[in-house]
mmCIF file of C-alpha atoms in Angstrom:
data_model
loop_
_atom_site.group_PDB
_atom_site.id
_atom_site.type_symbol
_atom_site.label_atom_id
_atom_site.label_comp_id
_atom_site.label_asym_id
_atom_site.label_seq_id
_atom_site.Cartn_x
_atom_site.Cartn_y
_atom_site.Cartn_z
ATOM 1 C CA UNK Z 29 137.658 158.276 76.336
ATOM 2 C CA UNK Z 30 139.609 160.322 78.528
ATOM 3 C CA UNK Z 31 138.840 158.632 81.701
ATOM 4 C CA UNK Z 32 139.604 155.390 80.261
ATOM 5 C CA UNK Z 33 143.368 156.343 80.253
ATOM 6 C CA UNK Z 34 143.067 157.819 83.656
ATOM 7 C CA UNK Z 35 141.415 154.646 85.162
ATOM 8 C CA UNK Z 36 143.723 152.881 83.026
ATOM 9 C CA UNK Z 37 147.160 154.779 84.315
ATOM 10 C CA UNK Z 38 145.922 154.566 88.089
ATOM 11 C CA UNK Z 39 145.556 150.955 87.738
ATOM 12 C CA UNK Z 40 149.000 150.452 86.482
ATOM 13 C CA UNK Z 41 150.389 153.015 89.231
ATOM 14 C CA UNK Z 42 148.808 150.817 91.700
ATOM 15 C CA UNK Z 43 150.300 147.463 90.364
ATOM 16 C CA UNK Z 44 152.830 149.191 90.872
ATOM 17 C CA UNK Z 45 152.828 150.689 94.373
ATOM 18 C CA UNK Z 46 152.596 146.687 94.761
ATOM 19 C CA UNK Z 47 155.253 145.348 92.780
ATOM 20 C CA UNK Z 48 157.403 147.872 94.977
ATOM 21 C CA UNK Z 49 155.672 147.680 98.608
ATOM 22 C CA UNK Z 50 155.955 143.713 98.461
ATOM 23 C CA UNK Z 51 158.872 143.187 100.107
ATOM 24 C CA UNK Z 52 158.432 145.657 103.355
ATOM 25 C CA UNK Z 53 154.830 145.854 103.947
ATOM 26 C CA UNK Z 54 152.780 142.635 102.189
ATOM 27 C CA UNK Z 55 149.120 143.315 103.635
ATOM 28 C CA UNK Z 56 149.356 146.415 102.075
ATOM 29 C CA UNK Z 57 150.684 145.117 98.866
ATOM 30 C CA UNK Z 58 147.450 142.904 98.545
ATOM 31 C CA UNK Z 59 145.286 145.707 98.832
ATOM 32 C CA UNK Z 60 147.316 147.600 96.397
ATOM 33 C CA UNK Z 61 146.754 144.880 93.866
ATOM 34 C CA UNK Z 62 142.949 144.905 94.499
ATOM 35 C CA UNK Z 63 142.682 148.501 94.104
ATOM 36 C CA UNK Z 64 144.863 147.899 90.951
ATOM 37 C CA UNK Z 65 142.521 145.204 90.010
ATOM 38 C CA UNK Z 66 139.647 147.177 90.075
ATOM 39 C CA UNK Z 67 140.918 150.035 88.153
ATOM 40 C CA UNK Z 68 141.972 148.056 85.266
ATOM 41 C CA UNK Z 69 138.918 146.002 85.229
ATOM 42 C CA UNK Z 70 136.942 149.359 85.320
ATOM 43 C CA UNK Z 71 138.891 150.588 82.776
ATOM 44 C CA UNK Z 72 138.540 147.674 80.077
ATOM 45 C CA UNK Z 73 134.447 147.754 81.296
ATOM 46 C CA UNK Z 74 134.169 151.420 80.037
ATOM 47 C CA UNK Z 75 136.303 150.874 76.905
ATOM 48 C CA UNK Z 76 134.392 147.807 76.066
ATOM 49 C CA UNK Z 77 131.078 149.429 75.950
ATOM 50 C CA UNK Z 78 132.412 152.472 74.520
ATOM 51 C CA UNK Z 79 134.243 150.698 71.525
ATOM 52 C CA UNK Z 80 130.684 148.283 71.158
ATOM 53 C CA UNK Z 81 128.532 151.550 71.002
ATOM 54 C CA UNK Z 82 130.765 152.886 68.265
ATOM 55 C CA UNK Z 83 129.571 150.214 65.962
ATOM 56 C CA UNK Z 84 125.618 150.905 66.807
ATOM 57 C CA UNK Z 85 126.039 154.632 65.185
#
């Protein structure tokens, strides 16, 4: 469950590397908000399955 935070606080680091980086350098910001993006979606994947495999046992 451990790397669910991680993925979890990386995500929100990048949103906001974004949030921040928007106003000086905005091709970066985009890619900052995909790599956000991904994290969090990775994050709510793993958590998913985990919390739906809990049940099964």
């Amino acid at each position: 469950m451990r790397h669910v935070y991680i993925r979890g606080i990386m995500g929100l680091i990048w949103l906001a590397a974004a949030i921040v980086s928007v106003s000086s350098n905005s091709q970066m910001a985009v890619l900052y908000i995909i790599l956000g993006g991904v994290f969090l979606y990775s994050a709510f994947v793993t958590w998913k399955k985990e919390k739906d495999n809990k049940g099964d046992m």
